[in-house]
mmCIF file of C-alpha atoms in Angstrom:
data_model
loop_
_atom_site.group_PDB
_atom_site.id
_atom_site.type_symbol
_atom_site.label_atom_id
_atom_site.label_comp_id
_atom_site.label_asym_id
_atom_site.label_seq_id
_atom_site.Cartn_x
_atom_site.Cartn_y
_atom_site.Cartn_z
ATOM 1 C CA UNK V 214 -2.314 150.837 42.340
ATOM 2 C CA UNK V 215 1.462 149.811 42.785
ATOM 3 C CA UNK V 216 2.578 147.309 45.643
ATOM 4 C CA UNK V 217 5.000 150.268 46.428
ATOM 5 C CA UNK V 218 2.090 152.515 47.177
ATOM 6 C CA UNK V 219 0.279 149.848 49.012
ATOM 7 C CA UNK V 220 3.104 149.362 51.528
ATOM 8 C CA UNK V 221 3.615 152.352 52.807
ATOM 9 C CA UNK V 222 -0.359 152.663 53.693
ATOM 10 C CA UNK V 223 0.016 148.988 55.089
ATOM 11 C CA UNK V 224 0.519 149.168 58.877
ATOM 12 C CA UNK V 225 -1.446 152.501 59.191
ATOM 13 C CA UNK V 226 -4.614 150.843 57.533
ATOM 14 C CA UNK V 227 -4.643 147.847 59.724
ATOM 15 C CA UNK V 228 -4.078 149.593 62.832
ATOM 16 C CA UNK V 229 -7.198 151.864 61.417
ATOM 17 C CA UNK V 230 -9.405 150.351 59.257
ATOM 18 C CA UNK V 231 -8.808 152.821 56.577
ATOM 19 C CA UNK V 232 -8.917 152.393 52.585
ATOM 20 C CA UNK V 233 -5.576 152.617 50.469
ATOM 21 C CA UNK V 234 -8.102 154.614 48.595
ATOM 22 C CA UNK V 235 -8.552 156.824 51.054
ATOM 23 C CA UNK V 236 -4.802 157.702 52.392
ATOM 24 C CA UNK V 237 -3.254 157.734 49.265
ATOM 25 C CA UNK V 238 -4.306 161.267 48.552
ATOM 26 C CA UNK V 239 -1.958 161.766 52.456
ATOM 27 C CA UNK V 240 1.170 160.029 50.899
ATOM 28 C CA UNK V 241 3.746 162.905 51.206
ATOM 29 C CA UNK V 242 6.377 160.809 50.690
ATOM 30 C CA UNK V 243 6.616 158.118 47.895
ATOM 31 C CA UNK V 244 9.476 156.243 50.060
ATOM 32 C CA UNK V 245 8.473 156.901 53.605
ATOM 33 C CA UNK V 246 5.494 154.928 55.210
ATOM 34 C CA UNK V 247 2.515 156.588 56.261
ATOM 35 C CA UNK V 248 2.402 157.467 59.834
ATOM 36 C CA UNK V 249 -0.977 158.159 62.074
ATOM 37 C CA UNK V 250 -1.304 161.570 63.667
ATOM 38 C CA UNK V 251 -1.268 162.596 67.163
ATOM 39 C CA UNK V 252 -3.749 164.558 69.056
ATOM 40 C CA UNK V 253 -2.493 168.912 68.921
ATOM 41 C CA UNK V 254 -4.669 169.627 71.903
ATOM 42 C CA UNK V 255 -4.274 168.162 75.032
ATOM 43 C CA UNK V 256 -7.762 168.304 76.028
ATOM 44 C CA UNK V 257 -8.117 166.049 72.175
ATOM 45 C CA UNK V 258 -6.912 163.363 73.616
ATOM 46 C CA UNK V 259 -7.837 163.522 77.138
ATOM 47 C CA UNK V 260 -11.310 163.225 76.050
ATOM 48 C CA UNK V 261 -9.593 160.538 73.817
ATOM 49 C CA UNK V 262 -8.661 158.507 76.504
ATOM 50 C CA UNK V 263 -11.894 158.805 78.546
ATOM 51 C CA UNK V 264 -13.890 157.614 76.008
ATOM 52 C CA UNK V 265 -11.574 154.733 75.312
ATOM 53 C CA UNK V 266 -11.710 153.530 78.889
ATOM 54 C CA UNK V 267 -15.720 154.171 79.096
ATOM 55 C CA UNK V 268 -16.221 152.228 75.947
ATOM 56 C CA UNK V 269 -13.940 149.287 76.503
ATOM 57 C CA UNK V 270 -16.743 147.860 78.628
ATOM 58 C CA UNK V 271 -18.862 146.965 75.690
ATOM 59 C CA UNK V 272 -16.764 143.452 75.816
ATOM 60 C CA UNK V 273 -16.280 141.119 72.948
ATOM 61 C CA UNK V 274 -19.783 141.500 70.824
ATOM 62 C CA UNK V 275 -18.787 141.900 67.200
ATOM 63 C CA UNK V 276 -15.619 141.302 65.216
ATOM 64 C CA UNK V 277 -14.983 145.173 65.789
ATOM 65 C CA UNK V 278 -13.210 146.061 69.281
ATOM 66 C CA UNK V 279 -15.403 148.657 71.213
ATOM 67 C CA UNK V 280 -17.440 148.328 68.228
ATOM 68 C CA UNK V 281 -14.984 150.626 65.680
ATOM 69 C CA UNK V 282 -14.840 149.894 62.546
ATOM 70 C CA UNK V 283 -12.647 152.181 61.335
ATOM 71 C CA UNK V 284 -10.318 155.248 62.518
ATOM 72 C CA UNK V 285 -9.679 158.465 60.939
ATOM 73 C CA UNK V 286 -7.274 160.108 62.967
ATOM 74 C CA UNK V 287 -7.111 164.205 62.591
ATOM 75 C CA UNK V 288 -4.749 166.065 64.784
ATOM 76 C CA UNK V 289 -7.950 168.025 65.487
ATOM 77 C CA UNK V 290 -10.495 165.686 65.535
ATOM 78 C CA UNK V 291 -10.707 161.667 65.424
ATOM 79 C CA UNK V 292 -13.615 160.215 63.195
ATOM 80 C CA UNK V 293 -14.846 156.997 64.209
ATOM 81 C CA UNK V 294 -17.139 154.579 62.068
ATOM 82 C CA UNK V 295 -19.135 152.794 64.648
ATOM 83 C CA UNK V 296 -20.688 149.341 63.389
ATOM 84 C CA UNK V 297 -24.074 150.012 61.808
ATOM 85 C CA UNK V 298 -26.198 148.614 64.813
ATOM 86 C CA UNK V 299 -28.567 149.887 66.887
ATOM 87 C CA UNK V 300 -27.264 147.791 69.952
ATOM 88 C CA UNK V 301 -23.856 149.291 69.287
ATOM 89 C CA UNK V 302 -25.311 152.897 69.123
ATOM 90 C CA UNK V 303 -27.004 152.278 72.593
ATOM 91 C CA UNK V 304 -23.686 151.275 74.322
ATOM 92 C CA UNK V 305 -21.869 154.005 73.455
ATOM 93 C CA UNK V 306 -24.324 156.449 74.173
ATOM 94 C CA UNK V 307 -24.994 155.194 77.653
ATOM 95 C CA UNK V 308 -21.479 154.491 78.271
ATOM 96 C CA UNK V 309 -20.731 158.321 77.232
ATOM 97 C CA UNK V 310 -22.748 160.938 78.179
ATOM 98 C CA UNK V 311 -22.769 162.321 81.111
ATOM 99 C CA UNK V 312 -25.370 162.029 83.986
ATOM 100 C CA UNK V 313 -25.519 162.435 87.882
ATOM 101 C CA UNK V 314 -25.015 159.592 90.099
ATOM 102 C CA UNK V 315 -26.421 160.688 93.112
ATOM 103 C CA UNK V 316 -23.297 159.187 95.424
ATOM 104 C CA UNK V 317 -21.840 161.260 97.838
ATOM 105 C CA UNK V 318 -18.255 160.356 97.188
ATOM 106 C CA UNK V 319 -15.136 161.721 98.445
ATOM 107 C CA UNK V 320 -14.295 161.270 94.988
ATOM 108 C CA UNK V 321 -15.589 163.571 92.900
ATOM 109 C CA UNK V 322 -15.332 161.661 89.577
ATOM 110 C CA UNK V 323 -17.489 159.119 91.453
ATOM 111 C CA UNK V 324 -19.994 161.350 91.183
ATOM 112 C CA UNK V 325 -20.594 161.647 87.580
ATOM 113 C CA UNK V 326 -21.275 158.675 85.591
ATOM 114 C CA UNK V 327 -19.804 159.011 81.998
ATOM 115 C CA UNK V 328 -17.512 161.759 80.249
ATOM 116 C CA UNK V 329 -17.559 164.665 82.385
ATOM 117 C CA UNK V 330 -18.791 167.326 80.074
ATOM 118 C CA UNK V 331 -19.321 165.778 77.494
ATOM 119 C CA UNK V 332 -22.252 167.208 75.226
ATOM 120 C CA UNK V 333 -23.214 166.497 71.490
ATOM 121 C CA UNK V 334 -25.096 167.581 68.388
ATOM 122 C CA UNK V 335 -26.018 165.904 65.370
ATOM 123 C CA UNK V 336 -24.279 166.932 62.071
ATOM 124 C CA UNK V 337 -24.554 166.055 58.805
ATOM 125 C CA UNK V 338 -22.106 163.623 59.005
ATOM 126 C CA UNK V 339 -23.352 162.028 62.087
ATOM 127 C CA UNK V 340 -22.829 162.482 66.024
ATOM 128 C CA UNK V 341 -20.113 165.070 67.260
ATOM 129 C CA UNK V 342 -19.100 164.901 70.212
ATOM 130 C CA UNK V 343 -17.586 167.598 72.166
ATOM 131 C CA UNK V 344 -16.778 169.527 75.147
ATOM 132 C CA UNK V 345 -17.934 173.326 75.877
ATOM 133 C CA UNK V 346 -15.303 175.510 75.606
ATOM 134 C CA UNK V 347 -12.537 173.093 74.855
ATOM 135 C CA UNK V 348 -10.822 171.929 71.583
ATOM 136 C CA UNK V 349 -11.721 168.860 71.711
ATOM 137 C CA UNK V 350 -13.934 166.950 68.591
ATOM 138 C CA UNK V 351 -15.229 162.985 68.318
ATOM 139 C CA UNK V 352 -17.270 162.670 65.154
ATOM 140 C CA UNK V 353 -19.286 159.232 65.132
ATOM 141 C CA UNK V 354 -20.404 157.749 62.141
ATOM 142 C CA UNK V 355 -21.632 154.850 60.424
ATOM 143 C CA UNK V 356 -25.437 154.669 61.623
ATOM 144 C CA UNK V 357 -28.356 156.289 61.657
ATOM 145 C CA UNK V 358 -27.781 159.618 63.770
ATOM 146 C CA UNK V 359 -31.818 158.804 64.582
ATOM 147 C CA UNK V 360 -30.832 156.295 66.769
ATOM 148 C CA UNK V 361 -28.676 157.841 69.328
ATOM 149 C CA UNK V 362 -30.964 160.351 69.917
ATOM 150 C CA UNK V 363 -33.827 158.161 70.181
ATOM 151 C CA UNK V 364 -31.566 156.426 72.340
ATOM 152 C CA UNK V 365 -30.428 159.800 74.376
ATOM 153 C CA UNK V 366 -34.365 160.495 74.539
ATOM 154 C CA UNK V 367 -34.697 157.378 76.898
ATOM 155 C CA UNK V 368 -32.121 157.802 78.758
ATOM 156 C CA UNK V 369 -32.674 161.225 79.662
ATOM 157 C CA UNK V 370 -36.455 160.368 80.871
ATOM 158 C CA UNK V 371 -34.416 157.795 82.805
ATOM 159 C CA UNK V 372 -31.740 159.464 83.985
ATOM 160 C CA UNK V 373 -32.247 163.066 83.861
ATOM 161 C CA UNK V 374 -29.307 163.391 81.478
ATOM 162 C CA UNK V 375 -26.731 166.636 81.477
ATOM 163 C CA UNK V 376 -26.596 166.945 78.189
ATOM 164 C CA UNK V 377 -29.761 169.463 78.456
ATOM 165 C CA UNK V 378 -27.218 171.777 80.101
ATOM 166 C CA UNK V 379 -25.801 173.388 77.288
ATOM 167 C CA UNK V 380 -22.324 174.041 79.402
ATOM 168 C CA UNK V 381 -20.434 172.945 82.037
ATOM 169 C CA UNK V 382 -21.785 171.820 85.452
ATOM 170 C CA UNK V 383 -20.002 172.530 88.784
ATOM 171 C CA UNK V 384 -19.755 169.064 89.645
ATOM 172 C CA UNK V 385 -18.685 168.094 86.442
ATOM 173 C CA UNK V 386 -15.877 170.356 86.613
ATOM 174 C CA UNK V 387 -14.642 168.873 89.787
ATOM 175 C CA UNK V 388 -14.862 165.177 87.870
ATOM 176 C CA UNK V 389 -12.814 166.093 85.216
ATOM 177 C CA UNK V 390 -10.586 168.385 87.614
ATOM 178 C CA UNK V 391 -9.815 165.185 89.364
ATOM 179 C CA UNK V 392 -9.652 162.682 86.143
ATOM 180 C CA UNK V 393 -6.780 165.258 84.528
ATOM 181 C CA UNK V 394 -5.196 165.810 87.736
ATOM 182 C CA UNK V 395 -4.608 162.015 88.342
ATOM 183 C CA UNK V 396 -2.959 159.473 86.206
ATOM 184 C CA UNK V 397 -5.422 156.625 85.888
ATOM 185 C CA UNK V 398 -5.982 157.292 82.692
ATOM 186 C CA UNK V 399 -3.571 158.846 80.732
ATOM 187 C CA UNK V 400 -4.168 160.352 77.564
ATOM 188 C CA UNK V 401 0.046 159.391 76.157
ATOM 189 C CA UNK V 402 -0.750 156.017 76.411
ATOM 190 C CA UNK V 403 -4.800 155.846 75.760
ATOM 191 C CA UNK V 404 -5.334 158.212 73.323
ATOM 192 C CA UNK V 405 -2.553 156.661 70.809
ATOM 193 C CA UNK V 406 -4.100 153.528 71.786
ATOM 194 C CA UNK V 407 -7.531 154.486 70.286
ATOM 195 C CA UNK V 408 -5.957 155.937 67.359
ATOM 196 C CA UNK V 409 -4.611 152.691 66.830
ATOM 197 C CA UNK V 410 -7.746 150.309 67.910
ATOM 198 C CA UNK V 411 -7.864 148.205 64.783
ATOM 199 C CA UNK V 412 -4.310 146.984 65.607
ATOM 200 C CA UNK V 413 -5.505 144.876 68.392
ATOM 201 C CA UNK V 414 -8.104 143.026 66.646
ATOM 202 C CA UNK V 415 -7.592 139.691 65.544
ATOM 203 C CA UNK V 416 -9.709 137.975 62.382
ATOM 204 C CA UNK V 417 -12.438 136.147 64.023
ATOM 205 C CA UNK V 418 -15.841 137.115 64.401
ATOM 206 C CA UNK V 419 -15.851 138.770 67.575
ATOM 207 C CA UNK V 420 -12.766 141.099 68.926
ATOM 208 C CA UNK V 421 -12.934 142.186 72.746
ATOM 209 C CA UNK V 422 -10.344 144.758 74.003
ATOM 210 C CA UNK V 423 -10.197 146.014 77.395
ATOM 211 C CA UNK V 424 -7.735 148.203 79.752
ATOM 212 C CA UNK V 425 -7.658 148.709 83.192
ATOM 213 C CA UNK V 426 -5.166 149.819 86.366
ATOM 214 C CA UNK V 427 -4.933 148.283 89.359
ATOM 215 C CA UNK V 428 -5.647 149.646 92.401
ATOM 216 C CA UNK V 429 -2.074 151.178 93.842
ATOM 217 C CA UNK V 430 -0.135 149.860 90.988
ATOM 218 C CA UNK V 431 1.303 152.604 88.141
ATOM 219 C CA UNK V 432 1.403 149.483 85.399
ATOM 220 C CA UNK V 433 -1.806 149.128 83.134
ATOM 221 C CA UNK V 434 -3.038 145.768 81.865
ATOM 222 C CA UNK V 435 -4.647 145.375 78.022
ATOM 223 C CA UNK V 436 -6.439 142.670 77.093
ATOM 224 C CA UNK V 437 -7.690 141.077 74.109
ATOM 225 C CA UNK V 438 -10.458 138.485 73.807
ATOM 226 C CA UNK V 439 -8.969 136.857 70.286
ATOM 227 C CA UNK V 440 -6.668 139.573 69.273
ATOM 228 C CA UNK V 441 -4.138 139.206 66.398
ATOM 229 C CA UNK V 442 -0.956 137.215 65.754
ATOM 230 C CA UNK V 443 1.951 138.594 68.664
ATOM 231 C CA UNK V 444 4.265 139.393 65.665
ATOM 232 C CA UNK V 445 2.063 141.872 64.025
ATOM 233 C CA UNK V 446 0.752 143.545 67.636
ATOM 234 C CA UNK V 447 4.236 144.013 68.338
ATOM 235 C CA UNK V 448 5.155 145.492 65.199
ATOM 236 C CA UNK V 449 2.304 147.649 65.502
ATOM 237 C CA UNK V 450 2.300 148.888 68.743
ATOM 238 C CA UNK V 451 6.241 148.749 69.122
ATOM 239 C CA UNK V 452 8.548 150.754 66.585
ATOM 240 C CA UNK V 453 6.623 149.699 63.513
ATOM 241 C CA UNK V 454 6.241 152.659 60.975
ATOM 242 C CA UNK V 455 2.626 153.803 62.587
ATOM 243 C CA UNK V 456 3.835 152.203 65.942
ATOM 244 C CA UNK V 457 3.588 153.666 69.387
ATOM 245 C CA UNK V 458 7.161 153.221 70.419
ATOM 246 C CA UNK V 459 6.411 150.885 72.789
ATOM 247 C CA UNK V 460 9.378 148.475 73.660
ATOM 248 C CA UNK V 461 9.377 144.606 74.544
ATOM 249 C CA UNK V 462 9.817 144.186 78.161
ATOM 250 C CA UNK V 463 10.653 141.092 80.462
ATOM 251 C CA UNK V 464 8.062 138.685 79.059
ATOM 252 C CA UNK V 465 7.279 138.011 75.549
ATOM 253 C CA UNK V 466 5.379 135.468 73.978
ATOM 254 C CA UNK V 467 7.755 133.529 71.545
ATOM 255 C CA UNK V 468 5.478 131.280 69.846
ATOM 256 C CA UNK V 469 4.748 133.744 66.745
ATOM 257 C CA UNK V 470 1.248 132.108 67.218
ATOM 258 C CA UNK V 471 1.694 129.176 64.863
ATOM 259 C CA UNK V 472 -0.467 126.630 66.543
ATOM 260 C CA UNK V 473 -2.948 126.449 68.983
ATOM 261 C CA UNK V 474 -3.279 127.009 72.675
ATOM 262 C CA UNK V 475 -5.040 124.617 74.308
ATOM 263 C CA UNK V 476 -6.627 126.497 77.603
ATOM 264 C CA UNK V 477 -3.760 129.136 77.136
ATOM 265 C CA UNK V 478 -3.775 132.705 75.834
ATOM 266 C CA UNK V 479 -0.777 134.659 75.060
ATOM 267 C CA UNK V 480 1.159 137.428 77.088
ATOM 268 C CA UNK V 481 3.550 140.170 76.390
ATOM 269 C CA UNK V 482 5.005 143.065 78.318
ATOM 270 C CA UNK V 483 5.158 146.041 76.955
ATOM 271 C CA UNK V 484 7.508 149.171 78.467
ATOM 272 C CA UNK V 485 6.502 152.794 77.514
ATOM 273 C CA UNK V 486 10.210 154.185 77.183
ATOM 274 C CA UNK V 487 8.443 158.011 78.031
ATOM 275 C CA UNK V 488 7.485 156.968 81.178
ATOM 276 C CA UNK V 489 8.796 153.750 82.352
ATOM 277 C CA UNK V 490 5.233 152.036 83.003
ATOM 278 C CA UNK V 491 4.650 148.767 82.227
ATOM 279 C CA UNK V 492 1.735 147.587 79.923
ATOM 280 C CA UNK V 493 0.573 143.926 80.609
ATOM 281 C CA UNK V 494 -0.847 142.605 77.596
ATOM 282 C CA UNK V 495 -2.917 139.417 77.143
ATOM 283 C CA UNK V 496 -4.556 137.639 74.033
ATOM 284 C CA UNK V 497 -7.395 135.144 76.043
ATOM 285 C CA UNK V 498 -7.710 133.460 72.828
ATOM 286 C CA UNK V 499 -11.465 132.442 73.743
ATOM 287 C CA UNK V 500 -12.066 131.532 70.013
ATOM 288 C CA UNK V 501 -15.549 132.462 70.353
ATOM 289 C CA UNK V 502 -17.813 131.446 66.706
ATOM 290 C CA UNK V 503 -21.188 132.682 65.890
ATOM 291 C CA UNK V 504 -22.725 129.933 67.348
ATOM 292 C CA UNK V 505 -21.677 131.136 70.286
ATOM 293 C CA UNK V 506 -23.265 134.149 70.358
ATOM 294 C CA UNK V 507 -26.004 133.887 67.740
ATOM 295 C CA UNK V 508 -27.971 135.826 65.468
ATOM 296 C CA UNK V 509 -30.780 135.874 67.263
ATOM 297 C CA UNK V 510 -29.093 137.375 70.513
ATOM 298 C CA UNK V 511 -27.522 140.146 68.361
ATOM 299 C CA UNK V 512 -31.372 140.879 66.609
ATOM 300 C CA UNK V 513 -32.774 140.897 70.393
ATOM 301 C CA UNK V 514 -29.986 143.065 71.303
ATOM 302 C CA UNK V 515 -31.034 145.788 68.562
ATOM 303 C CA UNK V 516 -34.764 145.260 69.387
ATOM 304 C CA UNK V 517 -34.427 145.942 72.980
ATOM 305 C CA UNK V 518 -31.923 149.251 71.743
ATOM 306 C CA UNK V 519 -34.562 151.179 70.524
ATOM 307 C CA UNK V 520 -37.347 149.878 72.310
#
């Protein structure tokens, strides 16, 4: 295995999680760095980006932001190894599929809670995840595919889940009518972004990382809860090799992280050149240990998962 080799698989597998093992077999080019695919479809990475922003609730509860361990990013499909948890597996699948809400909202994404139209089987390989009619493919792995359905089980007894319905509703169609049509979420920022999640974890035992918009505002905010050195986000979300493009705009932190920040977290602003919007990032730097959290939390967490 050559340093040569190694370094042009560098910045791709820490902004995925992936083996040199693995991508070496991708290496067109013995002199040009490995770069990470974009979505073909648009309807890819729309559902892309609504799954990013419905699972960047879960918050900072492993060393894994939204609970990914690893990225394998397909033009046509995005794998993602999910921590082997049951908790985990419970998040995602109530933070994903879709039920009714019952509100009576002007808003007609209001009225679906999770991906609109999202369904999913199991495969050999583990959970797919997918949209009738539509190119548009999320394989999970990593876990016991037992578990989200056990899991799905519940929550349709619960909830009277959609995913019995094996296309479309009509209500679900105006939810994602109104989600594409509006740019809350958009899929050139968000679905790069989850292509890339690994990039904004930092090495401690527990790795938050959130986005949101404000409310009349067309900049997005992105957040970490002890994300990684400025330098290397930058590089890796900027013009890196595997980067987004994103440039360095009126705020920057300067302190190349060297030394600790007493009661202070770190801040950068990010421009999208395509667009013009801002991204507002911040590193909290909570420093959280595994005494914060403990073991036993995480083993009740996994109990109560598939009770």
């Amino acid at each position: 295995m050559s340093q040569a080799a190694l370094a042009l698989t560098e910045d791709r597998r820490r902004s995925t999680g992936e083996s040199h093992q693995a991508l070496h077999a991708l290496l067109a080019d013995a002199n040009q760095p490995l770069t990470i695919p974009a979505a073909r479809h648009p309807e890819q990475a729309q559902l892309e980006a609504e799954v990013f922003f419905a699972c960047c609730k879960l918050g900072s509860s492993s060393a894994h932001p939204l609970g990914i361990v690893q990225v394998r990013p397909e033009e046509d499909q995005l794998t993602l190894l999910l921590l082997d948890e049951p908790y985990i597996v419970h998040y995602w699948a109530e933070f994903l599929l879709p039920r009714l809400t019952g509100e009576e909202s002007d808003h007609p994404q209001d009225r679906v809670s999770g991906v609109a139209g999202l369904r999913y089987r199991r495969e050999s390989r583990g959970i797919l995840l997918h949209r009738p009619g539509m190119p548009a493919r999320i394989l999970l792995t990593g876990f016991n595919p037992r578990w989200w359905e056990r899991v799905a089980d519940r929550l349709t007894s619960d909830y009277d889940l959609l995913q019995k319905e094996p296309d479309w509703t009509s209500t679900e169609r105006d939810a994602y009518t109104a989600v594409v049509s509006s740019s809350w979420q958009p899929p050139s920022i968000f679905s790069p972004l989850l292509r890339r999640i690994r990039a904004t974890a930092g090495p401690g035992p527990f790795n938050g990382t959130d986005a949101w918009r404000a409310v009349g505002c067309s900049s997005f905010r992105l957040e970490t809860t002890d994300g990684p050195l400025c330098p290397d986000l930058i590089r890796l979300l900027g013009d890196g090799p595997t980067g987004l493009g994103w440039k360095i705009g009126p705020k920057s932190c300067t302190c190349l992280c060297d030394h600790p920040h007493t009661g202070m977290g770190c801040t950068i602003d990010f421009v999208v050149p395509a667009t013009g919007q801002l991204v507002y990032y911040s590193n909290l730097k909570w420093r959280h240990t595994l005494s914060d959290h403990g073991h036993q939390a995480i083993t009740d967490l996994n109990r109560l998962a598939l009770a």
